[in-house]
Amino acid sequence: MFPLTVQLRGRRVLAVGGGPVSARRVRLLVEAGADVQLVAPELCEDLAELTDRLTWQAREFRPEDLTGAWFVHTATGDRRQDARIGELAEQQRIFCVTAADASLGSAAVPAQTTVPVPDGSVRIAVSSADPARSVAVRDRIVNQLESTPVDLRPRRAHRGWVALVGGGPGDDGLLTRRATTLLHSADVVVIDRLAPRGVVAGLPQAVQVIDVGKTAGNHPVPQDQINRLLVEQAQLGRGVVRLKGGDPFVLGRGEEERAACQAAGVPVEVVPGISSAIAVPAAAGIPVTSRGVSRGFTVVTGHDELGEVPAGSDHTLIVLMGVSGLAGTVRTLIERGRDERCPVAIVERGCTPQQRVTVAPLREIADLAAQRQVAAPAVIVIGDVVTLGPDWAAC
């Protein structure tokens, strides 16, 4: 067989058969823009969903159905009928795929899928004599594209774009596949201090990495300047990944960046990340909710004045960026009715080899944190769920 892709947009394609196999192939043909003429007495549910995008003849196949077709796909479930349709198509020099037995037709459909990239998609197609092997090889290739460094940047001029990518809580392995694909499609990466640094090490040297990381009281690149940077780089026709720690929409100012791109007419995509508010406690063996212990949780930032939160220790309070203001947070919580014996855990550098956990009752945690020189980045967990973690027993 000679591998080939063909342009079917606006061209008449005949599909015969109303079952699940036909549905899978007809969907691909419709998505390719073909003028699909479907012949089948009855349709399965998946095919019935496509009837507004094709022409359906509710009957058996007739030889005249081949007239004007550029391509034929037959999956009637009857091998002899498929073979007959294949022979008639051959006589009229129309390429035909026979699903029941590939050897009966003049064409074959490979195992295929698409990997979306910002300027379109990369189509993966694998063909062999064994369809199951083709599927296995295809899946392995897609796995490689989505999880390991592969340069997916376009080699031609393209419209600029921005992706706001959540890098997760710190471990490079917790980056999502979509995030990896976008990183390997980018010309520029604008990175935060808490974003996973290892993932940019494998990018091509031509990729520009711009560090805009902030520390407590030190914002070398103000937020409005970051917004302008993203827009300006995209307007130069570059693909830009804004790589942030955790999730870009969880206390990460991602919405401000999205709004700035949208206002400038720059295409922008948001890729969720694993939020450190949930992942870091979990890495320390602390669930933020647990049946009979806590049915809900609240996430706040220690940089702002603490809002109204439930006072009971059966409601978990998670404080991000709260180390420097810990003493004030403790006073406020006790004044508002939180039990001073409420368990507290501080997880420093969560999801990394340097992770350290400090636990104590609420009334003691600030002094103990000072003694142990607890430092950011850290996630503070306040509530009865802390007792479920392995470190509380030694408290």
JSON list of C-alpha atoms in Angstrom, two decimals, residues 167-305:
[
{"chain": "A", "resi": 167, "resn": "GLY", "atom": "CA", "xyz": [2.81, 24.01, 36.13]},
{"chain": "A", "resi": 168, "resn": "GLY", "atom": "CA", "xyz": [1.56, 22.15, 39.19]},
{"chain": "A", "resi": 169, "resn": "PRO", "atom": "CA", "xyz": [2.92, 22.14, 42.74]},
{"chain": "A", "resi": 170, "resn": "GLY", "atom": "CA", "xyz": [6.63, 21.70, 42.00]},
{"chain": "A", "resi": 171, "resn": "ASP", "atom": "CA", "xyz": [7.34, 18.21, 40.70]},
{"chain": "A", "resi": 172, "resn": "ASP", "atom": "CA", "xyz": [8.09, 18.25, 36.96]},
{"chain": "A", "resi": 173, "resn": "GLY", "atom": "CA", "xyz": [6.22, 14.96, 36.59]},
{"chain": "A", "resi": 174, "resn": "LEU", "atom": "CA", "xyz": [2.94, 16.58, 37.64]},
{"chain": "A", "resi": 175, "resn": "LEU", "atom": "CA", "xyz": [2.75, 18.75, 34.51]},
{"chain": "A", "resi": 176, "resn": "THR", "atom": "CA", "xyz": [-0.23, 17.85, 32.32]},
{"chain": "A", "resi": 177, "resn": "ARG", "atom": "CA", "xyz": [0.21, 16.46, 28.82]},
{"chain": "A", "resi": 178, "resn": "ARG", "atom": "CA", "xyz": [-1.45, 19.49, 27.27]},
{"chain": "A", "resi": 179, "resn": "ALA", "atom": "CA", "xyz": [0.99, 21.73, 29.12]},
{"chain": "A", "resi": 180, "resn": "THR", "atom": "CA", "xyz": [3.91, 19.70, 27.76]},
{"chain": "A", "resi": 181, "resn": "THR", "atom": "CA", "xyz": [2.61, 19.94, 24.19]},
{"chain": "A", "resi": 182, "resn": "LEU", "atom": "CA", "xyz": [2.27, 23.72, 24.44]},
{"chain": "A", "resi": 183, "resn": "LEU", "atom": "CA", "xyz": [5.73, 24.15, 25.97]},
{"chain": "A", "resi": 184, "resn": "HIS", "atom": "CA", "xyz": [7.22, 22.30, 23.04]},
{"chain": "A", "resi": 185, "resn": "SER", "atom": "CA", "xyz": [5.25, 24.51, 20.64]},
{"chain": "A", "resi": 186, "resn": "ALA", "atom": "CA", "xyz": [6.34, 27.80, 22.19]},
{"chain": "A", "resi": 187, "resn": "ASP", "atom": "CA", "xyz": [8.84, 30.40, 21.02]},
{"chain": "A", "resi": 188, "resn": "VAL", "atom": "CA", "xyz": [8.81, 32.19, 24.38]},
{"chain": "A", "resi": 189, "resn": "VAL", "atom": "CA", "xyz": [8.26, 30.94, 27.94]},
{"chain": "A", "resi": 190, "resn": "VAL", "atom": "CA", "xyz": [7.47, 33.52, 30.63]},
{"chain": "A", "resi": 191, "resn": "ILE", "atom": "CA", "xyz": [8.12, 31.71, 33.89]},
{"chain": "A", "resi": 192, "resn": "ASP", "atom": "CA", "xyz": [7.24, 32.28, 37.55]},
{"chain": "A", "resi": 193, "resn": "ARG", "atom": "CA", "xyz": [9.49, 31.57, 40.53]},
{"chain": "A", "resi": 194, "resn": "LEU", "atom": "CA", "xyz": [7.38, 28.63, 41.69]},
{"chain": "A", "resi": 195, "resn": "ALA", "atom": "CA", "xyz": [6.89, 27.07, 38.26]},
{"chain": "A", "resi": 196, "resn": "PRO", "atom": "CA", "xyz": [8.67, 23.73, 37.65]},
{"chain": "A", "resi": 197, "resn": "ARG", "atom": "CA", "xyz": [12.09, 24.75, 36.31]},
{"chain": "A", "resi": 198, "resn": "GLY", "atom": "CA", "xyz": [13.15, 21.34, 35.09]},
{"chain": "A", "resi": 199, "resn": "VAL", "atom": "CA", "xyz": [10.58, 21.30, 32.30]},
{"chain": "A", "resi": 200, "resn": "VAL", "atom": "CA", "xyz": [12.23, 24.23, 30.49]},
{"chain": "A", "resi": 201, "resn": "ALA", "atom": "CA", "xyz": [15.68, 22.65, 30.56]},
{"chain": "A", "resi": 202, "resn": "GLY", "atom": "CA", "xyz": [14.78, 20.28, 27.74]},
{"chain": "A", "resi": 203, "resn": "LEU", "atom": "CA", "xyz": [13.41, 22.95, 25.41]},
{"chain": "A", "resi": 204, "resn": "PRO", "atom": "CA", "xyz": [15.34, 23.93, 22.26]},
{"chain": "A", "resi": 205, "resn": "GLN", "atom": "CA", "xyz": [17.99, 26.61, 22.83]},
{"chain": "A", "resi": 206, "resn": "ALA", "atom": "CA", "xyz": [16.14, 28.93, 20.47]},
{"chain": "A", "resi": 207, "resn": "VAL", "atom": "CA", "xyz": [13.22, 29.17, 22.92]},
{"chain": "A", "resi": 208, "resn": "GLN", "atom": "CA", "xyz": [13.46, 32.40, 24.91]},
{"chain": "A", "resi": 209, "resn": "VAL", "atom": "CA", "xyz": [12.86, 31.96, 28.64]},
{"chain": "A", "resi": 210, "resn": "ILE", "atom": "CA", "xyz": [11.90, 35.14, 30.51]},
{"chain": "A", "resi": 211, "resn": "ASP", "atom": "CA", "xyz": [11.92, 34.99, 34.33]},
{"chain": "A", "resi": 212, "resn": "VAL", "atom": "CA", "xyz": [9.35, 37.26, 35.99]},
{"chain": "A", "resi": 213, "resn": "GLY", "atom": "CA", "xyz": [9.36, 35.51, 39.35]},
{"chain": "A", "resi": 214, "resn": "LYS", "atom": "CA", "xyz": [8.24, 37.33, 42.47]},
{"chain": "A", "resi": 215, "resn": "THR", "atom": "CA", "xyz": [9.31, 36.88, 46.08]},
{"chain": "A", "resi": 216, "resn": "ALA", "atom": "CA", "xyz": [7.74, 38.34, 49.21]},
{"chain": "A", "resi": 217, "resn": "GLY", "atom": "CA", "xyz": [8.06, 42.12, 48.96]},
{"chain": "A", "resi": 218, "resn": "ASN", "atom": "CA", "xyz": [10.06, 41.92, 45.74]},
{"chain": "A", "resi": 219, "resn": "HIS", "atom": "CA", "xyz": [8.21, 42.24, 42.43]},
{"chain": "A", "resi": 220, "resn": "PRO", "atom": "CA", "xyz": [10.94, 43.01, 39.86]},
{"chain": "A", "resi": 221, "resn": "VAL", "atom": "CA", "xyz": [8.41, 42.80, 37.02]},
{"chain": "A", "resi": 222, "resn": "PRO", "atom": "CA", "xyz": [5.02, 44.36, 37.97]},
{"chain": "A", "resi": 223, "resn": "GLN", "atom": "CA", "xyz": [1.86, 42.53, 36.89]},
{"chain": "A", "resi": 224, "resn": "ASP", "atom": "CA", "xyz": [0.82, 45.17, 34.35]},
{"chain": "A", "resi": 225, "resn": "GLN", "atom": "CA", "xyz": [4.24, 44.85, 32.71]},
{"chain": "A", "resi": 226, "resn": "ILE", "atom": "CA", "xyz": [3.85, 41.05, 32.56]},
{"chain": "A", "resi": 227, "resn": "ASN", "atom": "CA", "xyz": [0.47, 41.54, 30.87]},
{"chain": "A", "resi": 228, "resn": "ARG", "atom": "CA", "xyz": [2.05, 43.85, 28.27]},
{"chain": "A", "resi": 229, "resn": "LEU", "atom": "CA", "xyz": [4.93, 41.42, 27.73]},
{"chain": "A", "resi": 230, "resn": "LEU", "atom": "CA", "xyz": [2.58, 38.55, 26.90]},
{"chain": "A", "resi": 231, "resn": "VAL", "atom": "CA", "xyz": [0.60, 40.67, 24.45]},
{"chain": "A", "resi": 232, "resn": "GLU", "atom": "CA", "xyz": [3.65, 42.21, 22.77]},
{"chain": "A", "resi": 233, "resn": "GLN", "atom": "CA", "xyz": [5.38, 38.86, 22.24]},
{"chain": "A", "resi": 234, "resn": "ALA", "atom": "CA", "xyz": [2.24, 37.34, 20.75]},
{"chain": "A", "resi": 235, "resn": "GLN", "atom": "CA", "xyz": [1.72, 40.34, 18.47]},
{"chain": "A", "resi": 236, "resn": "LEU", "atom": "CA", "xyz": [5.21, 39.71, 17.09]},
{"chain": "A", "resi": 237, "resn": "GLY", "atom": "CA", "xyz": [3.89, 36.35, 15.83]},
{"chain": "A", "resi": 238, "resn": "ARG", "atom": "CA", "xyz": [5.33, 34.25, 18.63]},
{"chain": "A", "resi": 239, "resn": "GLY", "atom": "CA", "xyz": [3.84, 31.42, 20.62]},
{"chain": "A", "resi": 240, "resn": "VAL", "atom": "CA", "xyz": [4.00, 32.34, 24.30]},
{"chain": "A", "resi": 241, "resn": "VAL", "atom": "CA", "xyz": [3.59, 30.03, 27.29]},
{"chain": "A", "resi": 242, "resn": "ARG", "atom": "CA", "xyz": [3.04, 31.78, 30.61]},
{"chain": "A", "resi": 243, "resn": "LEU", "atom": "CA", "xyz": [4.25, 29.04, 32.95]},
{"chain": "A", "resi": 244, "resn": "LYS", "atom": "CA", "xyz": [2.93, 29.47, 36.49]},
{"chain": "A", "resi": 245, "resn": "GLY", "atom": "CA", "xyz": [3.13, 27.38, 39.62]},
{"chain": "A", "resi": 246, "resn": "GLY", "atom": "CA", "xyz": [0.03, 25.45, 40.68]},
{"chain": "A", "resi": 247, "resn": "ASP", "atom": "CA", "xyz": [-3.09, 26.50, 38.77]},
{"chain": "A", "resi": 248, "resn": "PRO", "atom": "CA", "xyz": [-3.16, 29.85, 36.94]},
{"chain": "A", "resi": 249, "resn": "PHE", "atom": "CA", "xyz": [-6.65, 30.66, 38.26]},
{"chain": "A", "resi": 250, "resn": "VAL", "atom": "CA", "xyz": [-6.05, 29.78, 41.93]},
{"chain": "A", "resi": 251, "resn": "LEU", "atom": "CA", "xyz": [-4.61, 32.93, 43.52]},
{"chain": "A", "resi": 252, "resn": "GLY", "atom": "CA", "xyz": [-2.35, 33.21, 40.48]},
{"chain": "A", "resi": 253, "resn": "ARG", "atom": "CA", "xyz": [-3.64, 36.35, 38.70]},
{"chain": "A", "resi": 254, "resn": "GLY", "atom": "CA", "xyz": [-4.23, 34.27, 35.60]},
{"chain": "A", "resi": 255, "resn": "GLU", "atom": "CA", "xyz": [-7.56, 35.98, 34.94]},
{"chain": "A", "resi": 256, "resn": "GLU", "atom": "CA", "xyz": [-5.84, 39.38, 34.67]},
{"chain": "A", "resi": 257, "resn": "GLU", "atom": "CA", "xyz": [-3.46, 37.98, 32.07]},
{"chain": "A", "resi": 258, "resn": "ARG", "atom": "CA", "xyz": [-6.27, 36.28, 30.16]},
{"chain": "A", "resi": 259, "resn": "ALA", "atom": "CA", "xyz": [-8.29, 39.51, 30.11]},
{"chain": "A", "resi": 260, "resn": "ALA", "atom": "CA", "xyz": [-5.28, 41.52, 28.86]},
{"chain": "A", "resi": 261, "resn": "CYS", "atom": "CA", "xyz": [-4.74, 39.09, 25.97]},
{"chain": "A", "resi": 262, "resn": "GLN", "atom": "CA", "xyz": [-8.41, 38.99, 25.09]},
{"chain": "A", "resi": 263, "resn": "ALA", "atom": "CA", "xyz": [-8.67, 42.80, 25.10]},
{"chain": "A", "resi": 264, "resn": "ALA", "atom": "CA", "xyz": [-5.74, 42.96, 22.66]},
{"chain": "A", "resi": 265, "resn": "GLY", "atom": "CA", "xyz": [-7.27, 40.35, 20.34]},
{"chain": "A", "resi": 266, "resn": "VAL", "atom": "CA", "xyz": [-4.57, 37.77, 21.12]},
{"chain": "A", "resi": 267, "resn": "PRO", "atom": "CA", "xyz": [-5.71, 34.12, 21.09]},
{"chain": "A", "resi": 268, "resn": "VAL", "atom": "CA", "xyz": [-5.34, 32.79, 24.62]},
{"chain": "A", "resi": 269, "resn": "GLU", "atom": "CA", "xyz": [-5.76, 29.32, 26.08]},
{"chain": "A", "resi": 270, "resn": "VAL", "atom": "CA", "xyz": [-5.93, 28.39, 29.76]},
{"chain": "A", "resi": 271, "resn": "VAL", "atom": "CA", "xyz": [-4.40, 25.07, 30.79]},
{"chain": "A", "resi": 272, "resn": "PRO", "atom": "CA", "xyz": [-5.36, 24.10, 34.36]},
{"chain": "A", "resi": 273, "resn": "GLY", "atom": "CA", "xyz": [-2.65, 22.85, 36.68]},
{"chain": "A", "resi": 274, "resn": "ILE", "atom": "CA", "xyz": [-2.68, 20.81, 39.87]},
{"chain": "A", "resi": 275, "resn": "SER", "atom": "CA", "xyz": [-3.14, 23.41, 42.58]},
{"chain": "A", "resi": 276, "resn": "SER", "atom": "CA", "xyz": [-0.62, 23.36, 45.42]},
{"chain": "A", "resi": 277, "resn": "ALA", "atom": "CA", "xyz": [-3.52, 24.11, 47.78]},
{"chain": "A", "resi": 278, "resn": "ILE", "atom": "CA", "xyz": [-4.65, 20.49, 47.41]},
{"chain": "A", "resi": 279, "resn": "ALA", "atom": "CA", "xyz": [-1.57, 18.68, 46.10]},
{"chain": "A", "resi": 280, "resn": "VAL", "atom": "CA", "xyz": [0.94, 19.81, 48.74]},
{"chain": "A", "resi": 281, "resn": "PRO", "atom": "CA", "xyz": [-1.16, 18.67, 51.74]},
{"chain": "A", "resi": 282, "resn": "ALA", "atom": "CA", "xyz": [-1.79, 15.39, 49.91]},
{"chain": "A", "resi": 283, "resn": "ALA", "atom": "CA", "xyz": [1.97, 14.94, 49.39]},
{"chain": "A", "resi": 284, "resn": "ALA", "atom": "CA", "xyz": [2.34, 15.27, 53.17]},
{"chain": "A", "resi": 285, "resn": "GLY", "atom": "CA", "xyz": [-0.36, 12.65, 53.74]},
{"chain": "A", "resi": 286, "resn": "ILE", "atom": "CA", "xyz": [-3.02, 15.19, 54.72]},
{"chain": "A", "resi": 287, "resn": "PRO", "atom": "CA", "xyz": [-6.39, 15.06, 52.91]},
{"chain": "A", "resi": 288, "resn": "VAL", "atom": "CA", "xyz": [-8.14, 18.43, 52.77]},
{"chain": "A", "resi": 289, "resn": "THR", "atom": "CA", "xyz": [-11.46, 16.64, 53.30]},
{"chain": "A", "resi": 290, "resn": "SER", "atom": "CA", "xyz": [-12.25, 13.29, 54.88]},
{"chain": "A", "resi": 291, "resn": "ARG", "atom": "CA", "xyz": [-15.51, 11.61, 55.81]},
{"chain": "A", "resi": 292, "resn": "GLY", "atom": "CA", "xyz": [-16.36, 12.25, 59.44]},
{"chain": "A", "resi": 293, "resn": "VAL", "atom": "CA", "xyz": [-13.50, 14.75, 59.83]},
{"chain": "A", "resi": 294, "resn": "SER", "atom": "CA", "xyz": [-14.01, 17.55, 57.31]},
{"chain": "A", "resi": 295, "resn": "ARG", "atom": "CA", "xyz": [-16.61, 18.04, 54.60]},
{"chain": "A", "resi": 296, "resn": "GLY", "atom": "CA", "xyz": [-15.23, 21.24, 53.11]},
{"chain": "A", "resi": 297, "resn": "PHE", "atom": "CA", "xyz": [-12.25, 23.55, 52.81]},
{"chain": "A", "resi": 298, "resn": "THR", "atom": "CA", "xyz": [-11.44, 27.20, 52.12]},
{"chain": "A", "resi": 299, "resn": "VAL", "atom": "CA", "xyz": [-8.35, 28.49, 50.34]},
{"chain": "A", "resi": 300, "resn": "VAL", "atom": "CA", "xyz": [-7.07, 31.98, 51.20]},
{"chain": "A", "resi": 301, "resn": "THR", "atom": "CA", "xyz": [-3.89, 33.96, 50.71]},
{"chain": "A", "resi": 302, "resn": "GLY", "atom": "CA", "xyz": [-1.88, 35.14, 53.68]},
{"chain": "A", "resi": 303, "resn": "HIS", "atom": "CA", "xyz": [-1.09, 38.39, 51.89]},
{"chain": "A", "resi": 304, "resn": "ASP", "atom": "CA", "xyz": [-4.64, 39.73, 52.31]},
{"chain": "A", "resi": 305, "resn": "GLU", "atom": "CA", "xyz": [-6.81, 40.34, 55.32]}
]
